mmCIF file of C-alpha atoms and ligand atoms in Angstrom:
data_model
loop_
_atom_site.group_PDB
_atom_site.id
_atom_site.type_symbol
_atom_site.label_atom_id
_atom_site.label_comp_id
_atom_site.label_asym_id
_atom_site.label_seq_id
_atom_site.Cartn_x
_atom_site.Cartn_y
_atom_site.Cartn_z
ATOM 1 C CA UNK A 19 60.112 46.104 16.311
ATOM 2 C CA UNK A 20 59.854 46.979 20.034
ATOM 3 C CA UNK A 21 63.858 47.096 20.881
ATOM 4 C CA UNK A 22 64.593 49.672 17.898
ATOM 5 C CA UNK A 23 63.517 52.332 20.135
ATOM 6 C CA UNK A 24 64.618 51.442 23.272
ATOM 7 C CA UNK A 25 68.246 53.672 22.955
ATOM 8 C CA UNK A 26 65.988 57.122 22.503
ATOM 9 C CA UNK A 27 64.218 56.531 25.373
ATOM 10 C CA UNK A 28 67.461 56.238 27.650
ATOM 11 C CA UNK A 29 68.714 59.629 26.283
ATOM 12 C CA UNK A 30 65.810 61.700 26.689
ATOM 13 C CA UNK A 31 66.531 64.772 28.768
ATOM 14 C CA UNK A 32 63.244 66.264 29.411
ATOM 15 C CA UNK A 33 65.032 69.848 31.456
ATOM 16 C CA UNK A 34 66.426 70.233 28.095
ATOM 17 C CA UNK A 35 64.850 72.919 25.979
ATOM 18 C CA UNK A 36 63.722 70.460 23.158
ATOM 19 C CA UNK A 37 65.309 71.264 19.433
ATOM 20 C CA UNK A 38 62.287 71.613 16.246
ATOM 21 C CA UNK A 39 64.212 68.125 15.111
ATOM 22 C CA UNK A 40 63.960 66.580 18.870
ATOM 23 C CA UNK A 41 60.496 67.594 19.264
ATOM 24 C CA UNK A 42 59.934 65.335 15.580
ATOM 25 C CA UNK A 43 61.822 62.514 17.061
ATOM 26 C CA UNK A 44 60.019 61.996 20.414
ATOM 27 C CA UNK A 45 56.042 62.605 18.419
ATOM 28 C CA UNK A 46 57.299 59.819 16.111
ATOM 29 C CA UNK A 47 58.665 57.530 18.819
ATOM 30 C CA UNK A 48 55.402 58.446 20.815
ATOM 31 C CA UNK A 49 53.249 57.761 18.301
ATOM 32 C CA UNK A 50 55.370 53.943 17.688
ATOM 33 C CA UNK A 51 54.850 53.223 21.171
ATOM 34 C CA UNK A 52 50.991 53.907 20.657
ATOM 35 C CA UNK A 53 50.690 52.260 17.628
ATOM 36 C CA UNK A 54 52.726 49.146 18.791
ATOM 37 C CA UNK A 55 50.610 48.842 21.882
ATOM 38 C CA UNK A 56 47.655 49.172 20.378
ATOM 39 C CA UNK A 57 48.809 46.435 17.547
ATOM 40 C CA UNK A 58 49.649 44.112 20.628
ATOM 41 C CA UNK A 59 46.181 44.798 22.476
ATOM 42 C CA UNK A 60 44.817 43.900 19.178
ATOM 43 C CA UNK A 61 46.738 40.724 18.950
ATOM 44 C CA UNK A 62 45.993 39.601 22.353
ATOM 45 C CA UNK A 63 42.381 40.481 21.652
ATOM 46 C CA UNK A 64 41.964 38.485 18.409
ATOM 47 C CA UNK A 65 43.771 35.217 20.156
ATOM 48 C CA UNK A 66 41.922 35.478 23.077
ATOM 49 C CA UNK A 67 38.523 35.558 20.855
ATOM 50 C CA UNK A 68 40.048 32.882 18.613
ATOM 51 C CA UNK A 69 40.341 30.123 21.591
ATOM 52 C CA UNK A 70 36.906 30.953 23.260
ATOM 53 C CA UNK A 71 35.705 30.455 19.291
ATOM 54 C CA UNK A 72 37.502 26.660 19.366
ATOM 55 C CA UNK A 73 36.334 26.077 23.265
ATOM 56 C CA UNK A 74 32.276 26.832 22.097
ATOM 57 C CA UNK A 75 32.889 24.869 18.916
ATOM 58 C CA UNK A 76 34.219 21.696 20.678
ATOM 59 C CA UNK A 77 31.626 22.146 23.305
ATOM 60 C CA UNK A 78 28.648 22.398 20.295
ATOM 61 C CA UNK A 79 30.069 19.455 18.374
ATOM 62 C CA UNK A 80 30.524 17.498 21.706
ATOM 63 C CA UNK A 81 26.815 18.309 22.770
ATOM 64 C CA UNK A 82 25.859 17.784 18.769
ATOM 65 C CA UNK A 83 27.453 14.195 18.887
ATOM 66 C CA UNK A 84 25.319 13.496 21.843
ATOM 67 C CA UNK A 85 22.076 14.686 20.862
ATOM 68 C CA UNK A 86 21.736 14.253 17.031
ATOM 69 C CA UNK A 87 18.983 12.238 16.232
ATOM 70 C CA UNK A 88 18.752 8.899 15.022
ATOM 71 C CA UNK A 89 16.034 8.030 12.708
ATOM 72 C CA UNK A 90 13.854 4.967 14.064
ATOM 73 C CA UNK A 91 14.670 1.499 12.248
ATOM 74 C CA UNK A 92 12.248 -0.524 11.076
ATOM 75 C CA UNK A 93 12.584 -4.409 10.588
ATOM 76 C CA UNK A 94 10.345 -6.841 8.502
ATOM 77 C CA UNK A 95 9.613 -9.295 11.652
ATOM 78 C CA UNK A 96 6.754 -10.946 9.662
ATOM 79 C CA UNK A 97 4.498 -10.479 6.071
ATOM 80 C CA UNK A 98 1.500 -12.960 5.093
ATOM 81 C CA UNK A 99 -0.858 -12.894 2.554
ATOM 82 C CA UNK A 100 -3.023 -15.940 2.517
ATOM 83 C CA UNK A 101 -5.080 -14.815 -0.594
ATOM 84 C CA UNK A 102 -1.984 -14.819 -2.773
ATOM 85 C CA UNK A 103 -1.522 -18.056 -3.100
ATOM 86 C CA UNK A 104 -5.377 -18.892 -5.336
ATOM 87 C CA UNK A 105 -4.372 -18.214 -8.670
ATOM 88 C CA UNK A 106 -8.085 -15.972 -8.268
ATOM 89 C CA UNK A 107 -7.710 -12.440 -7.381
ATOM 90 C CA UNK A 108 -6.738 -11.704 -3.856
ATOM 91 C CA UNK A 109 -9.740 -8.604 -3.491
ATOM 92 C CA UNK A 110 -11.070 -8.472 0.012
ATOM 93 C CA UNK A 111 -8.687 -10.984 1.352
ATOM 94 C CA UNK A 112 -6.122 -10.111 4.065
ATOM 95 C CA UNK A 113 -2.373 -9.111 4.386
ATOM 96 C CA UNK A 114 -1.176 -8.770 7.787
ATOM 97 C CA UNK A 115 2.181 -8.002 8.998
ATOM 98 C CA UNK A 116 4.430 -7.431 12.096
ATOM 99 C CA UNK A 117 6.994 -4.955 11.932
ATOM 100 C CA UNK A 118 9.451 -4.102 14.673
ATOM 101 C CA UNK A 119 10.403 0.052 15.214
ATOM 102 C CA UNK A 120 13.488 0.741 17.474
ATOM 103 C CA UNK A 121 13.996 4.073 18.889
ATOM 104 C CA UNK A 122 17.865 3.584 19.057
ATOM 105 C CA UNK A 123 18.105 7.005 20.455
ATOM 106 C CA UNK A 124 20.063 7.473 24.174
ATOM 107 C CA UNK A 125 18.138 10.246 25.367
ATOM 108 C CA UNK A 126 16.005 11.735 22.361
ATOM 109 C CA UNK A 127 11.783 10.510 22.188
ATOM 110 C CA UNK A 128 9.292 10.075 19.119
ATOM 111 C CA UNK A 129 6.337 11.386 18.741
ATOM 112 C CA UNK A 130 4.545 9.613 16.117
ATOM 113 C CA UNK A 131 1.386 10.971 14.111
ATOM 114 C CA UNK A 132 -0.606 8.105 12.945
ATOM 115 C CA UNK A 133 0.839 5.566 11.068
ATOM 116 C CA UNK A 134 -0.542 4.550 7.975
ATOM 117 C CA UNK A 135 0.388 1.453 6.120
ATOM 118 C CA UNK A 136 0.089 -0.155 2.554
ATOM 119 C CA UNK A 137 0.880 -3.013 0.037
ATOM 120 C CA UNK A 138 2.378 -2.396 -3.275
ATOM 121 C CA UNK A 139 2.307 -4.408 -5.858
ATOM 122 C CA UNK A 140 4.401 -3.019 -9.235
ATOM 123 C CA UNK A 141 3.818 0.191 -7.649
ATOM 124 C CA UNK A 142 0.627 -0.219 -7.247
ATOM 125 C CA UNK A 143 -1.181 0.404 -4.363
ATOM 126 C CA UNK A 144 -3.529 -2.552 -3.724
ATOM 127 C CA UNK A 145 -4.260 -2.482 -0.006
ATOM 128 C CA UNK A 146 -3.959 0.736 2.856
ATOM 129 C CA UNK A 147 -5.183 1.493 5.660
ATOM 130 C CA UNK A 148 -3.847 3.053 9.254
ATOM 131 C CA UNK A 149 -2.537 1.071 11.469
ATOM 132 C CA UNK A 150 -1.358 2.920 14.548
ATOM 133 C CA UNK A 151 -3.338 6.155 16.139
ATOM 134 C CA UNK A 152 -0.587 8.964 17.395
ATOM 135 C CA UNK A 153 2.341 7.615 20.242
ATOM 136 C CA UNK A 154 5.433 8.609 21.885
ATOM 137 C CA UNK A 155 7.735 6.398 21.844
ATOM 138 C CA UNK A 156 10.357 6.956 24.771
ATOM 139 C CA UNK A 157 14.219 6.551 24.142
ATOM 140 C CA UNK A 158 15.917 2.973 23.708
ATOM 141 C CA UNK A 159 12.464 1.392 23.099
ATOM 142 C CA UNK A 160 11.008 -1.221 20.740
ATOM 143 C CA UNK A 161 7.593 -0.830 19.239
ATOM 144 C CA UNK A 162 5.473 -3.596 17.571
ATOM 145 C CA UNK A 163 3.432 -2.317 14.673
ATOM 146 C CA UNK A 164 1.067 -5.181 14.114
ATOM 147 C CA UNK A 165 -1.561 -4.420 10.713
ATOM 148 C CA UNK A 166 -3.932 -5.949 8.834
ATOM 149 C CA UNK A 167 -5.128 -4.475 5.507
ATOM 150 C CA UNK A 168 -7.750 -5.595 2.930
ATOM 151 C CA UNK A 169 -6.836 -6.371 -0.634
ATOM 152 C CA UNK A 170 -8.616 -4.131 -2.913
ATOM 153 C CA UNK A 171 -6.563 -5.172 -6.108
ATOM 154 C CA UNK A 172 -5.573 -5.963 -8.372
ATOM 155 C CA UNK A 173 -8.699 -7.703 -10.033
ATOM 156 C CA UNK A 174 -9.309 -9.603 -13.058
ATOM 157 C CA UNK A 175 -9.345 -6.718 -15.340
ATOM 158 C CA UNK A 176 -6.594 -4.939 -14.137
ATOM 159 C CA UNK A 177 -4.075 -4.131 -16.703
ATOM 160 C CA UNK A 178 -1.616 -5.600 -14.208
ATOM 161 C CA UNK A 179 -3.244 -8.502 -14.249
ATOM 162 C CA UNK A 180 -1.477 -10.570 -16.460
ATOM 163 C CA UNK A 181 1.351 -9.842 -15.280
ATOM 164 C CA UNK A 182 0.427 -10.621 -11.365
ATOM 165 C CA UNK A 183 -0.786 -13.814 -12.338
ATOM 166 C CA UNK A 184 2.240 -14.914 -14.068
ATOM 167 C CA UNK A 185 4.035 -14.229 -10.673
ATOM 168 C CA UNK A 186 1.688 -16.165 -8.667
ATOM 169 C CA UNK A 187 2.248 -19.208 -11.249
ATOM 170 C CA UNK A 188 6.039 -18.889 -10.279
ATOM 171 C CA UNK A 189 4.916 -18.990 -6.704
ATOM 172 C CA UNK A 190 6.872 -15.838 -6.095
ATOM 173 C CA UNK A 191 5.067 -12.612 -5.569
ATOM 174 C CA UNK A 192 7.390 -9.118 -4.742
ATOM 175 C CA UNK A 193 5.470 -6.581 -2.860
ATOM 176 C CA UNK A 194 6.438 -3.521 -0.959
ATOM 177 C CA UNK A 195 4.818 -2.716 2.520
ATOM 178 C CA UNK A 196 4.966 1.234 2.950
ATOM 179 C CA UNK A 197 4.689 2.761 6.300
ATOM 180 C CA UNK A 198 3.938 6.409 6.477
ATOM 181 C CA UNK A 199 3.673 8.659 9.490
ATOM 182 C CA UNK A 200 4.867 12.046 10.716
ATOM 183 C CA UNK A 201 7.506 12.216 13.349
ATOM 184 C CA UNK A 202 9.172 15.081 16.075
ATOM 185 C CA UNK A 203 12.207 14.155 18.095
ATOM 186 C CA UNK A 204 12.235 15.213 21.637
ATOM 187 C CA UNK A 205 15.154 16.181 22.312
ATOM 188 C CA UNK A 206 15.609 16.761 26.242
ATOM 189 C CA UNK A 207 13.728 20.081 26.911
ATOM 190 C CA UNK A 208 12.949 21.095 23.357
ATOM 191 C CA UNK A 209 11.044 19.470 20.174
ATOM 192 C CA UNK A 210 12.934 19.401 16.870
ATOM 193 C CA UNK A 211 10.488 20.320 14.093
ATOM 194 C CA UNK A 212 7.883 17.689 12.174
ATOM 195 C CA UNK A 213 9.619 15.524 9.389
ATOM 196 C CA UNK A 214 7.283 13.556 7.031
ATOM 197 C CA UNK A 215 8.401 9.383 7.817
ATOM 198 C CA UNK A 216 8.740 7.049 4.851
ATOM 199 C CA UNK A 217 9.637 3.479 5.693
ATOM 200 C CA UNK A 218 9.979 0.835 2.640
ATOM 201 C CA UNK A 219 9.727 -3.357 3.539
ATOM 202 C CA UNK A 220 10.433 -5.032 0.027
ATOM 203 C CA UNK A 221 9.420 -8.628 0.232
ATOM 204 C CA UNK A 222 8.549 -11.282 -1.569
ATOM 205 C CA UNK A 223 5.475 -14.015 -0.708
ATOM 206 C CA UNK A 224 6.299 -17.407 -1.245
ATOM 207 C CA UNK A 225 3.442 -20.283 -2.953
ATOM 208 C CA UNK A 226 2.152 -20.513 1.007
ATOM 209 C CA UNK A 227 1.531 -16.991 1.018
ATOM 210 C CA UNK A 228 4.098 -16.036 3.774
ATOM 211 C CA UNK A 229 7.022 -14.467 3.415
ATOM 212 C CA UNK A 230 10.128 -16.017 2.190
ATOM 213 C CA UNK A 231 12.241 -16.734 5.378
ATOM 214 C CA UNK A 232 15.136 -14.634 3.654
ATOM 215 C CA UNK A 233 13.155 -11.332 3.332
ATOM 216 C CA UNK A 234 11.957 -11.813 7.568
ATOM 217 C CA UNK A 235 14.259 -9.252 9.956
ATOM 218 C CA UNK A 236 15.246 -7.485 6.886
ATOM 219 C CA UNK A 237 15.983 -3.940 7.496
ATOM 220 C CA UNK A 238 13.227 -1.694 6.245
ATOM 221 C CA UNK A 239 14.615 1.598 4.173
ATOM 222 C CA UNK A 240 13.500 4.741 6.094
ATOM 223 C CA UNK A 241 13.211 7.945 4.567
ATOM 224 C CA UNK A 242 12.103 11.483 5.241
HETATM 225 C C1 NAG B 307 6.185 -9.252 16.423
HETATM 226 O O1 NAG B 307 7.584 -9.438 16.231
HETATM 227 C C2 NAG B 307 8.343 -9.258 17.426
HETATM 228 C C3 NAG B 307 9.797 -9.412 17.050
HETATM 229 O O2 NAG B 307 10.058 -10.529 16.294
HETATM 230 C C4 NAG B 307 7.915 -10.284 18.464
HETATM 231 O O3 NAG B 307 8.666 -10.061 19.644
HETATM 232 C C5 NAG B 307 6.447 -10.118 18.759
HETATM 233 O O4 NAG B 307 6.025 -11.102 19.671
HETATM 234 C C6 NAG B 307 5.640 -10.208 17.470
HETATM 235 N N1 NAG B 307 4.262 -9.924 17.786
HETATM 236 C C7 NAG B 307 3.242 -10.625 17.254
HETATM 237 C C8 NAG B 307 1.896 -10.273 17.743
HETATM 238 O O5 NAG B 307 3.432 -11.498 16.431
HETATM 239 C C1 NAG B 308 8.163 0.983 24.973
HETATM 240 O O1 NAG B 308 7.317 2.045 25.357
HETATM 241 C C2 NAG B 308 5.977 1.665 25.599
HETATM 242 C C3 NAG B 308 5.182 2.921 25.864
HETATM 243 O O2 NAG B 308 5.803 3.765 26.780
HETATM 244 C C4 NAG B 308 5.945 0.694 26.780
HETATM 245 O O3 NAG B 308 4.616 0.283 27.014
HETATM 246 C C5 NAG B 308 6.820 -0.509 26.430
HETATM 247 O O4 NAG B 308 6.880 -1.380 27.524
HETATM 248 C C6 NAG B 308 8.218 -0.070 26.070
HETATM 249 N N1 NAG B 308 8.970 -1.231 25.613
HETATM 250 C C7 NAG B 308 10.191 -1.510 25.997
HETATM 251 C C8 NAG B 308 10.829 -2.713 25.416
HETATM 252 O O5 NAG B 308 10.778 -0.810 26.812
HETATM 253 C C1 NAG B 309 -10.920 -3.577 -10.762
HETATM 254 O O1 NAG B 309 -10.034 -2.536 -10.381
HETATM 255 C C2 NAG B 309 -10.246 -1.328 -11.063
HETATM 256 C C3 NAG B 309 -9.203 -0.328 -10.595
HETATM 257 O O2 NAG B 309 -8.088 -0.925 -10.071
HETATM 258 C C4 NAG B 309 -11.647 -0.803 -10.792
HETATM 259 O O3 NAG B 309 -11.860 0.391 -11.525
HETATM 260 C C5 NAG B 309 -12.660 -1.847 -11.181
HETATM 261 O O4 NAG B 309 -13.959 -1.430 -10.803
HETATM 262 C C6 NAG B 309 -12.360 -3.169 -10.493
HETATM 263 N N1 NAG B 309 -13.251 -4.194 -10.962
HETATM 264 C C7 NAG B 309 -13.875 -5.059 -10.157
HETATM 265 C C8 NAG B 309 -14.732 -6.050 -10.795
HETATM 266 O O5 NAG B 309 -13.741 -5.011 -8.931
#
């Protein structure tokens, strides 16, 4: 496009008085040259805005791989529940439990709101209580949540009674400890907004009342 005007330039006599025609020629040739640089400006413009678009989004996804938050993980480290293994009701006796949380995070903290904890048995909540008050827990860091909780069910008259006894006659008993807590990342200089912390631990107590070896260092599920 920019070469088929070059020859009209090179003949352009401007002491010549300038024919109607001539006068036509040279606006239109005038008005390429505009409208070519102005395309090219255009062009350059829209590359140049292009590669500073790429350069910020490399930069974001670079600083976004380094920063992104890893939830906590939780593992079983160890479950008993001595009342269990009477074939009587386990009300008022104790569960108690040791559970590992790792902050696997490089350089993001936890806060943690209180952590609450309880037993489920068949979905059935039968023991809660809370177990840790509020903590931060700094980057690469392992924290020991240690609980005890009281058995309030199930009892005698429970309609999953019959049912919970047959499982303690097969001297296997599948429970679910539940941790529940509210958590902020901190990420740097700034706080990342509160997310609602659900961790699952599904077991399953043996005939001593401890947990079967195969359930201990499990990974706990962690949702928010
Ligand atoms: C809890 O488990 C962790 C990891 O297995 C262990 O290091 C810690 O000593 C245990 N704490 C208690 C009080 O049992
Ligand atoms: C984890 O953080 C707590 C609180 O800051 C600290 O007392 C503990 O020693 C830390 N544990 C490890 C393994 O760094
Ligand atoms: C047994 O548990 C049920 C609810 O789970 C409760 O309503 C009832 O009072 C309990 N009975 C005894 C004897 O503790």
């Amino acid at each position: 496009m920019s070469s088929s005007y070059q020859p009209s330039y090179a003949t352009y006599q401007p002491q010549q008085r300038q024919q109607p025609q001539q006068t036509s020629r040279r606006r239109y040739i005038a008005h390429r040259v505009k409208e070519s640089l102005t395309s090219r400006f255009a062009k350059c413009l829209c590359s140049l805005v292009l590669s500073l678009l790429l350069i910020v989004a490399v930069i974001m996804f670079i600083l976004w791989l380094n920063l992104r938050p890893h939830r906590p993980r939780f593992y079983l480290s160890s479950f008993s529940a001595p009342g269990l293994a009477q074939s009587t009701s386990p009300v008022n006796s104790a569960f108690t439990f040791n559970v590992t949380d790792r902050n696997s995070n490089g350089k993001i903290g936890i806060y943690y709101d209180s952590i609450y904890a309880s037993v489920l048995y068949n979905d059935n909540q039968i023991a809660s209580a809370p177990v840790l008050s509020p903590f931060y827990q700094p980057s690469k860091n392992t924290t020991v949540i240690l609980g005890t909780l009281t058995a309030v069910g199930p009892n005698t008259t429970d309609p999953i009674w019959d049912h919970f006894s047959a499982d303690v006659a097969t001297g296997q008993v599948r429970l679910v400890l539940k941790l529940t807590s509210k958590i902020r990342f901190q990420v740097k200089m700034w706080d990342t907004r509160q997310h609602n912390l659900h961790v699952e631990c599904d077991l399953t107590v043996g005939q001593d009342g401890n947990v079967l070896s195969q359930y201990v260092n499990e990974r706990c599920t962690v949702y928010f």
